[in-house]
């Protein structure tokens, strides 16, 4: 997309309601005012007119975003906008425990949140959701009030925290539990913009992009190519494509609008060197904007040497349509795609679609498209950071994870596990507590590969054993505490084998030693004292003493530091909470100001 120059100082581009320079200066100043010190950590410009940047908060590196664009300024504005979107929607903290103080504070997420006490019979309380949402989220009547306690506070005594959304077809205020938002939608439908309608247009476009993308991939739809004469109308985009082709990467550019219904583009890159491919999707009411976003998304955060990590196309459409594959496409677009996408005979005719007009007109056109689908849209607007941001939900269309997860894979299960782990971590020799944790792991049916820090929502730096602790490893430690050495050895073996690509070198040596020591201990024909000498030379005397002390239950030092609801021994998590406190102050000030008005 060629920039529209109004003078030598300002750059306006299609789809944005302010000059890039003004947007960048304004957002940088506001971030500094709210206490966020942003640094540009890395830049990439692999082909002409494709830029990407990684930015992060110097004080809290877990707060980071990526931006992309046809110019350096466009990419920086994109990254800053995404930073505001994720601040405004609390997304940087979506997977983390916010601690007791926040859980009991005046508000956990936003000042306008509403709490609904849990019911005695565990039924859903009156006042949450509307008729459409109740049917959508609870079709079998299996969803209970306890399922909807939010993960970030874990405060079941306070009840269910629900946020107000405005349903667009009737302007009704509907309270949707934060638990549902966090479990099903992740970052889908979040946006920030120079104006309210610009932000909403971006969010609605994103919903269409991901929904249409899933349909095309899952159904093996063959798309019509964008004619060369149409691509030639966008010389900046054409230059990017031509460079990729010249570097040996064939490019297919497709109209993914399914006959002009949806404002979506698809661009596929082939890598003949290893027979793989990568599909990028982008959406916007303006054809040019959608096309450019798709091409820049193709290379966001990637140099040309990073284009060899994808998968070959496949004729197994069932595997392509698998939900896990579609989730992979949402995370990094690196999932499988079908050969059928490339069929010469397309399932739809090419349409050179375009929605004319300003962002309010674009918003109206997108809402009309949702109305035509009879798809309700719910929007929450946020302005507490003096930047227009929003979160948009289209239940039935915009879920990233299936609705059944609310019953069978709800992250609220981590609330109890977190409390159990806080007690156990004080004393790993407590067999009663170890048995409770083990029973809960069985009850929740967690995969052995799941990481504990994600299940309980705590932040640890690289190198900390908690960072790599998986359910299978935890089972080994729990069974050691319980004296179940046969099963402990099986899980120690699993950890030693699985951990070769995940554990630190020191932790790997610990489990290598533990596995061998348990095998020795379980062998009735061998005596420990005969092998201690060589064990100490192989693994080190201190580690051997640690391992046999765990087996003999003379101590409980398994290398994991104590954790608690006071968040001790967790400096990285403290940085997260310090950043969240800045947000809470901004929300409170904005709410008081709005109340006075």
CSV table of C-alpha atoms in Angstrom, one decimal, residues 1-6 10-16 18 20 48-50 69-74 230-240 286-293 296:
chain,number,residue,atom,x,y,z
A,1,UNK,CA,0.0,0.0,0.0
A,2,UNK,CA,1.6,3.3,-1.1
A,3,UNK,CA,1.6,6.0,1.6
A,4,UNK,CA,-0.3,9.1,0.8
A,5,UNK,CA,2.0,12.1,1.5
A,6,UNK,CA,0.2,15.3,2.5
A,10,UNK,CA,3.2,13.5,7.8
A,11,UNK,CA,2.3,10.1,6.3
A,12,UNK,CA,-1.2,8.9,5.9
A,13,UNK,CA,-2.1,5.4,4.8
A,14,UNK,CA,-5.3,3.8,3.8
A,15,UNK,CA,-7.2,2.3,6.7
A,16,UNK,CA,-5.8,4.6,9.4
A,18,UNK,CA,-4.4,9.6,11.6
A,20,UNK,CA,1.6,7.5,11.2
A,48,UNK,CA,10.9,-4.4,-0.1
A,49,UNK,CA,7.9,-2.9,1.6
A,50,UNK,CA,7.8,-5.6,4.4
A,69,UNK,CA,3.7,-2.9,7.9
A,70,UNK,CA,4.9,-1.7,4.4
A,71,UNK,CA,7.2,0.8,6.0
A,72,UNK,CA,9.2,1.2,9.2
A,73,UNK,CA,6.8,3.7,10.6
A,74,UNK,CA,3.8,1.6,9.7
A,230,UNK,CA,-5.1,-6.7,-10.4
A,231,UNK,CA,-1.8,-7.3,-8.4
A,232,UNK,CA,-0.1,-4.8,-10.8
A,233,UNK,CA,-2.5,-2.1,-9.4
A,234,UNK,CA,-0.6,-2.4,-6.1
A,235,UNK,CA,3.1,-1.8,-7.0
A,236,UNK,CA,4.3,-1.9,-3.5
A,237,UNK,CA,2.8,-5.3,-2.8
A,238,UNK,CA,3.9,-6.6,-6.2
A,239,UNK,CA,7.5,-5.6,-5.4
A,240,UNK,CA,7.4,-7.7,-2.3
A,286,UNK,CA,-10.3,-2.2,1.8
A,287,UNK,CA,-8.9,-4.8,-0.7
A,288,UNK,CA,-5.5,-3.1,-0.8
A,289,UNK,CA,-5.2,-3.0,3.0
A,290,UNK,CA,-6.2,-6.7,3.4
A,291,UNK,CA,-3.7,-7.7,0.6
A,292,UNK,CA,-0.9,-5.8,2.2
A,293,UNK,CA,-1.6,-7.1,5.6
A,296,UNK,CA,3.4,-8.5,5.7
